[in-house]
PDB file of C-alpha atoms in Angstrom:
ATOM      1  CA  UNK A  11       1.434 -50.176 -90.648  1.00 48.00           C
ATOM      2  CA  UNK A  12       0.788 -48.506 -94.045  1.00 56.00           C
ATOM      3  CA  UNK A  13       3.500 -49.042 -96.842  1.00 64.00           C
ATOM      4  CA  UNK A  14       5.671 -45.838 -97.478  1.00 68.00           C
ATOM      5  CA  UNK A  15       3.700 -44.970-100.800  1.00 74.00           C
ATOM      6  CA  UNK A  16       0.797 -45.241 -98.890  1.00 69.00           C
ATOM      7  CA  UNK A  17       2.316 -42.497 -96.435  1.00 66.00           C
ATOM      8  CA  UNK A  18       3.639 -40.367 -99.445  1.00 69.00           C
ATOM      9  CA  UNK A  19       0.573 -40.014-100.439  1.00 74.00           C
ATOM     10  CA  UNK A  20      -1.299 -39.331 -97.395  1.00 70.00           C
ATOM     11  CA  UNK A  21       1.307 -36.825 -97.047  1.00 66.00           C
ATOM     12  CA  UNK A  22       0.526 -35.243-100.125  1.00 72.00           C
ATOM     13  CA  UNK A  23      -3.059 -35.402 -99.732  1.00 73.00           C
ATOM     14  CA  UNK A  24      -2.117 -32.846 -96.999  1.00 72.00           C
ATOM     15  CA  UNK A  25      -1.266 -30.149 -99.429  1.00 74.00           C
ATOM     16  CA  UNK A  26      -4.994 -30.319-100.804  1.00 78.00           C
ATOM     17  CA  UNK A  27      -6.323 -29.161 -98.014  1.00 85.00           C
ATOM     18  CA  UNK A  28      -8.143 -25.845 -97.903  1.00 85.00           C
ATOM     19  CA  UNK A  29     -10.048 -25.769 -94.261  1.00 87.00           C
ATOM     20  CA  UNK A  30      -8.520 -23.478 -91.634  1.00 87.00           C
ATOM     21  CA  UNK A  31      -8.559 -24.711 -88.250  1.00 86.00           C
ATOM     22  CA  UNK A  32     -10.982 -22.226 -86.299  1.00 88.00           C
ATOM     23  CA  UNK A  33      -8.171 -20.784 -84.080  1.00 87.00           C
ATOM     24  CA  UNK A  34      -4.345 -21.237 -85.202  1.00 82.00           C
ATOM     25  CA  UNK A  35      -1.724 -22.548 -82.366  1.00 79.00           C
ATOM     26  CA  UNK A  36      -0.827 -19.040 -81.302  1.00 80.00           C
ATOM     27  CA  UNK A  37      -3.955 -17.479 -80.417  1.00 86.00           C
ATOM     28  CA  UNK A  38      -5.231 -21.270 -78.460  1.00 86.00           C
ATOM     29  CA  UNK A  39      -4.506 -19.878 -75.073  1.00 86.00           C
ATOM     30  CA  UNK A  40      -6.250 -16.541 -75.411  1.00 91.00           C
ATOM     31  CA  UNK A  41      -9.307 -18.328 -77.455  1.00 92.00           C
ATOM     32  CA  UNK A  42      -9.802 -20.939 -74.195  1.00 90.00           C
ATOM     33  CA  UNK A  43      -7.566 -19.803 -71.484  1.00 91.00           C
ATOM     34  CA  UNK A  44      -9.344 -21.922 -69.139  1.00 91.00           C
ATOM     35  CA  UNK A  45      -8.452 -25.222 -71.371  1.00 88.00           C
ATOM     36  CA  UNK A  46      -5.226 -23.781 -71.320  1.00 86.00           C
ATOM     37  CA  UNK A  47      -4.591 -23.915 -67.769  1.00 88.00           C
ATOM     38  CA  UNK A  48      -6.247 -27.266 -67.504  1.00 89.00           C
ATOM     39  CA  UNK A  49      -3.199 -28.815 -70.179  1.00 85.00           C
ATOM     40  CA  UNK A  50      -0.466 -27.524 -68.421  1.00 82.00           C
ATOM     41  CA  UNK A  51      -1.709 -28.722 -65.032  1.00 86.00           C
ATOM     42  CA  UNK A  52      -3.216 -32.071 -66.034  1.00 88.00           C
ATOM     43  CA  UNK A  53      -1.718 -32.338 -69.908  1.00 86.00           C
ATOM     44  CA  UNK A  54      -2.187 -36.270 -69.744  1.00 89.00           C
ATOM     45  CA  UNK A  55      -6.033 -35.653 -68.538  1.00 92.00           C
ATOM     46  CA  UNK A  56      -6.518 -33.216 -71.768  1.00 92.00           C
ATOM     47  CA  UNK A  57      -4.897 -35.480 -74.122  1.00 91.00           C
ATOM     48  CA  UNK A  58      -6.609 -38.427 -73.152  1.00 95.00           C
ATOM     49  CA  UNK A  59     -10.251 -36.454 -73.310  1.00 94.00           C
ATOM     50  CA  UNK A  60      -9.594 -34.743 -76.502  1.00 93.00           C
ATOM     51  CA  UNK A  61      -8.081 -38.444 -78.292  1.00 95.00           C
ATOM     52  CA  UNK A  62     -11.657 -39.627 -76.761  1.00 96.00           C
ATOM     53  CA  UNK A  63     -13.393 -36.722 -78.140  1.00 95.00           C
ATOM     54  CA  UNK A  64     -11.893 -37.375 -81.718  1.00 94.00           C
ATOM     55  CA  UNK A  65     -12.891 -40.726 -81.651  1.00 95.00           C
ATOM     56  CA  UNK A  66     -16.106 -39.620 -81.387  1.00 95.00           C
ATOM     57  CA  UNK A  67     -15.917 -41.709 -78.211  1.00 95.00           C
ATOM     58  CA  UNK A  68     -15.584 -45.171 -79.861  1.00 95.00           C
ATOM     59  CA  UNK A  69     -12.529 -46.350 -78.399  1.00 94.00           C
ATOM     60  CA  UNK A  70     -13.080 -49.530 -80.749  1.00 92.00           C
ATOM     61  CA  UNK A  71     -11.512 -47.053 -83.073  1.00 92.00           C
ATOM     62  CA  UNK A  72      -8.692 -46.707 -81.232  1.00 92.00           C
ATOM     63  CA  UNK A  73      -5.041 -47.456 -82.626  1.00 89.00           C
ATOM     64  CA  UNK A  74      -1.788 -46.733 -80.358  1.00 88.00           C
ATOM     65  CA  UNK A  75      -0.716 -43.756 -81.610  1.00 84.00           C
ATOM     66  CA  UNK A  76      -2.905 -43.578 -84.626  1.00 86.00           C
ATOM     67  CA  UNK A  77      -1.249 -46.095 -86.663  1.00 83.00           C
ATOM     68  CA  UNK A  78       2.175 -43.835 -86.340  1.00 78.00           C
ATOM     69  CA  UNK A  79       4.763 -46.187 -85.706  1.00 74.00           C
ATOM     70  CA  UNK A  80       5.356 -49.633 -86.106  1.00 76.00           C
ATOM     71  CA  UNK A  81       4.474 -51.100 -82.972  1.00 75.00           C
ATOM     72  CA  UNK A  82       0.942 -49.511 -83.661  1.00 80.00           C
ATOM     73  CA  UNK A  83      -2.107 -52.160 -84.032  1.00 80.00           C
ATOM     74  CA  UNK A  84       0.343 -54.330 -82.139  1.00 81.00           C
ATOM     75  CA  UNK A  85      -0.072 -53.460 -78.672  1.00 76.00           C
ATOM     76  CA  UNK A  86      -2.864 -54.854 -77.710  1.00 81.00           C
ATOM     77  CA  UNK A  87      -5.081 -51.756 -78.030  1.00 84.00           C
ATOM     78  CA  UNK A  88      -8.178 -53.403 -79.079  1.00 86.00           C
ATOM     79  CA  UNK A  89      -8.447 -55.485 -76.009  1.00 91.00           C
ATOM     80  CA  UNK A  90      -8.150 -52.515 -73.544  1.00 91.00           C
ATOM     81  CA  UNK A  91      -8.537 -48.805 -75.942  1.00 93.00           C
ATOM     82  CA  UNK A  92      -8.479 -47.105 -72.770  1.00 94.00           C
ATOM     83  CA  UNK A  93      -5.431 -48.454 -70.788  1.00 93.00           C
ATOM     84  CA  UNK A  94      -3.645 -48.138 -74.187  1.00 91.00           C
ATOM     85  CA  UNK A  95      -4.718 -44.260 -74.324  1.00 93.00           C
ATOM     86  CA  UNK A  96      -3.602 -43.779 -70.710  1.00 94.00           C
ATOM     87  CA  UNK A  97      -0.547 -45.271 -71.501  1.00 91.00           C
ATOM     88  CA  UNK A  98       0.145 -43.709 -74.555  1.00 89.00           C
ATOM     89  CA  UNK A  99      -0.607 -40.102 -73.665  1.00 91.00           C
ATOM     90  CA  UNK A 100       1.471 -40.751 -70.088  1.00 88.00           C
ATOM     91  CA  UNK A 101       4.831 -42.396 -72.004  1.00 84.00           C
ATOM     92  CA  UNK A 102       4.480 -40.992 -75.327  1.00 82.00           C
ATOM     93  CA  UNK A 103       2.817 -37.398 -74.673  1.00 82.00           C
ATOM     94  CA  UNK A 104       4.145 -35.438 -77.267  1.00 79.00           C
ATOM     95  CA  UNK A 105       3.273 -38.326 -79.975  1.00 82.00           C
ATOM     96  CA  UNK A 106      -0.157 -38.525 -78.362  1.00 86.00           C
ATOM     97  CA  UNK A 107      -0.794 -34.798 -79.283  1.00 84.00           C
ATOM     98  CA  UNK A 108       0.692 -34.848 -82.318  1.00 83.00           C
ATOM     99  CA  UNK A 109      -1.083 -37.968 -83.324  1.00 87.00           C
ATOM    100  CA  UNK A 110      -4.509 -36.411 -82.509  1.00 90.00           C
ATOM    101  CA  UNK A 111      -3.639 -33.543 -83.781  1.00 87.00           C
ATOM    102  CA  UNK A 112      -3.189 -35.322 -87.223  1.00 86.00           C
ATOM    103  CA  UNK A 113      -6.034 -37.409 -87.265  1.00 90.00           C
ATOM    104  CA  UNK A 114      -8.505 -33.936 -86.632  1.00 90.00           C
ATOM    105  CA  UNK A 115      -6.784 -32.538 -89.613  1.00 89.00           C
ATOM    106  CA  UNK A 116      -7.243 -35.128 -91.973  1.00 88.00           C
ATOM    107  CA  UNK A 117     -11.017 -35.742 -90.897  1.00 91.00           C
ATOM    108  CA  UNK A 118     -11.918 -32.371 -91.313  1.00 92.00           C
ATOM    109  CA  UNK A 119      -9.096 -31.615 -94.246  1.00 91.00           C
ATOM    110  CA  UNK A 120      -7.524 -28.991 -92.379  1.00 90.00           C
ATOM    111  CA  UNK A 121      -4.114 -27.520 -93.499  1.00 87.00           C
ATOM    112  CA  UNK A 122      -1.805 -25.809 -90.908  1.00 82.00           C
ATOM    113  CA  UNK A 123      -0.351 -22.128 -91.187  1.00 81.00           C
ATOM    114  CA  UNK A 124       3.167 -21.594 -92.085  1.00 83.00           C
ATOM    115  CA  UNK A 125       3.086 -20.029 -87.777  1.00 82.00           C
ATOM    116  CA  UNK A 126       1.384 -23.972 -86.806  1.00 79.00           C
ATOM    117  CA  UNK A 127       3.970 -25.441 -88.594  1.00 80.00           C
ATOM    118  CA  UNK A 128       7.050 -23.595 -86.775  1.00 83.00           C
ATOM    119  CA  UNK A 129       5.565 -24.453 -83.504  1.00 79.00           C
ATOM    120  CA  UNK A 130       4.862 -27.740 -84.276  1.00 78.00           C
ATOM    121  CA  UNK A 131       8.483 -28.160 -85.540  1.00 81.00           C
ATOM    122  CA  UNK A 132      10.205 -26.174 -82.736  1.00 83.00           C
ATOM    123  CA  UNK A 133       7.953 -28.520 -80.106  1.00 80.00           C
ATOM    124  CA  UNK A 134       9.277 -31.439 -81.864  1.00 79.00           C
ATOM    125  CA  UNK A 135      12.916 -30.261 -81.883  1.00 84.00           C
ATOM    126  CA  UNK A 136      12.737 -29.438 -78.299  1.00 83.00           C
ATOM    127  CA  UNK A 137      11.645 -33.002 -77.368  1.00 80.00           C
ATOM    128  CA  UNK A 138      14.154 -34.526 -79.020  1.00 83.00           C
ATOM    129  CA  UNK A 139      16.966 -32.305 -78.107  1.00 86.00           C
ATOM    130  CA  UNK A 140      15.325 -33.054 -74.250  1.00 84.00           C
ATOM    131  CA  UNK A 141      16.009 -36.589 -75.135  1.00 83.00           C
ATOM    132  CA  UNK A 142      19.642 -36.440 -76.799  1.00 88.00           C
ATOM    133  CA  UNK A 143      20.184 -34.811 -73.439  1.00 86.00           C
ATOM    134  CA  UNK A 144      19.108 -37.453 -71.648  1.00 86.00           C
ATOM    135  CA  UNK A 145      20.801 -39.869 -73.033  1.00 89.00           C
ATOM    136  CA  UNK A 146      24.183 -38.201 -73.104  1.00 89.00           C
ATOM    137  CA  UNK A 147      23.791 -37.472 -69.244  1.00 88.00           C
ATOM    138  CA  UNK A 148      23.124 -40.959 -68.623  1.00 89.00           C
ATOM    139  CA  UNK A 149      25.789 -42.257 -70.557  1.00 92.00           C
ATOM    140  CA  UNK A 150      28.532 -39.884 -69.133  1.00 92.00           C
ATOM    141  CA  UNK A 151      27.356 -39.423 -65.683  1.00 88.00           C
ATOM    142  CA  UNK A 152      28.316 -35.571 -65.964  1.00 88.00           C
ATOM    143  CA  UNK A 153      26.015 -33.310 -63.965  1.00 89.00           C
ATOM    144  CA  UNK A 154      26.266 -30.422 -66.087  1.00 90.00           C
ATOM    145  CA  UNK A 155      24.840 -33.005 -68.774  1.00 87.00           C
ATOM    146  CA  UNK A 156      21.729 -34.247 -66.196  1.00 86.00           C
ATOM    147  CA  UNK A 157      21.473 -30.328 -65.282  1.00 89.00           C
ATOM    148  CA  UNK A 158      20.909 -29.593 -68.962  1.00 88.00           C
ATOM    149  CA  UNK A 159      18.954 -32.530 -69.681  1.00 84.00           C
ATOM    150  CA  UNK A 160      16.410 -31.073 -67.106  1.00 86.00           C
ATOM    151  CA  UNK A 161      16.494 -27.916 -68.512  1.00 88.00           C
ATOM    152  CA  UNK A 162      15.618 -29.402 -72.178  1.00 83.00           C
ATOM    153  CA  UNK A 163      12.895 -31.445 -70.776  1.00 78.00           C
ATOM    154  CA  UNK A 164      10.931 -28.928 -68.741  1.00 82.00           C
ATOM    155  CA  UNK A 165      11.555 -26.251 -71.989  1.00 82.00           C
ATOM    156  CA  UNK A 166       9.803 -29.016 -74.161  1.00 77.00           C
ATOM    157  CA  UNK A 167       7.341 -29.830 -71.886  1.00 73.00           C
ATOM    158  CA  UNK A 168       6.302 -25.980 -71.620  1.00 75.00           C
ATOM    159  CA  UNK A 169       6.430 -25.509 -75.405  1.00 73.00           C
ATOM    160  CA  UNK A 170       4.045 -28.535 -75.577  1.00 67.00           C
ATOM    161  CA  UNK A 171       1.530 -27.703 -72.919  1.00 63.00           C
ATOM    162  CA  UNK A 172       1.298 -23.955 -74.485  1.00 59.00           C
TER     163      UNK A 172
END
């Protein structure tokens, strides 16, 4: 796990960066609209090929979430890269993305537009207002809660797999 100046500055390394990405988040599904379909039908499948893929296919290189959190490095990863994948990108989806996501754009110095950056932030809102909801309906019991919690998951989950 990398120290917190470490991260500051990895975050500010971010601002230096002058490549575009060769299609911006909302023109993906009319650039590949056969991907497209693919991630919403079999999202793990496409996040587990394109982690792969940015790994240049050596899974030695492989780190649970890409060194995100703080369990990362500690999860056995190097013993079994590709059960670790599965699992990551089946449990943690929206990290998996995100994390691969991340580790593209600081390989080839890419910097988001301001549009990349609100969909990025309104996917990550939506998972975590899916997951308030979740909670709050388990705690209480209430239906209306569960009902809503539902409806905050599958909104996330579309906003991710678009």
């Amino acid at each position: 796990m990398a120290s917190k100046q470490q991260k500051y500055a990895k975050l500010e390394a971010h601002s230096g960066y002058t490549g575009l990405w060769k299609t911006d988040l909302s023109n993906a599904c009319i650039a590949s609209p056969g991907f497209c379909c693919t991630s919403i039908f079999c999202s793990w499948c496409v996040s587990y090929h394109l982690r792969k893929r940015a790994l240049h296919n050596d899974m030695t290189r492989y780190l649970c979430c890409n060194g995100d959190w703080p369990c990362s490095g500690r999860c056995g990863e190097q013993s079994c890269p590709e059960f670790c994948l599965c699992t990551e990108v089946f449990f943690c989806f929206p990290q998996s993305v995100a994390s691969t996501r991340w580790m593209l754009q600081d390989e080839m110095r890419l910097q988001n537009t301001e549009c990349d950056n609100c969909i990025i932030g309104t996917m990550f809102a939506a998972q975590y207002l899916a997951c308030l909801c979740w909670i709050a309906a388990c705690i209480s019991g209430n239906d209306i809660l569960n009902d809503l919690a539902i409806l905050a998951d599958n909104i996330a989950d579309i906003l991710w797999c678009s």
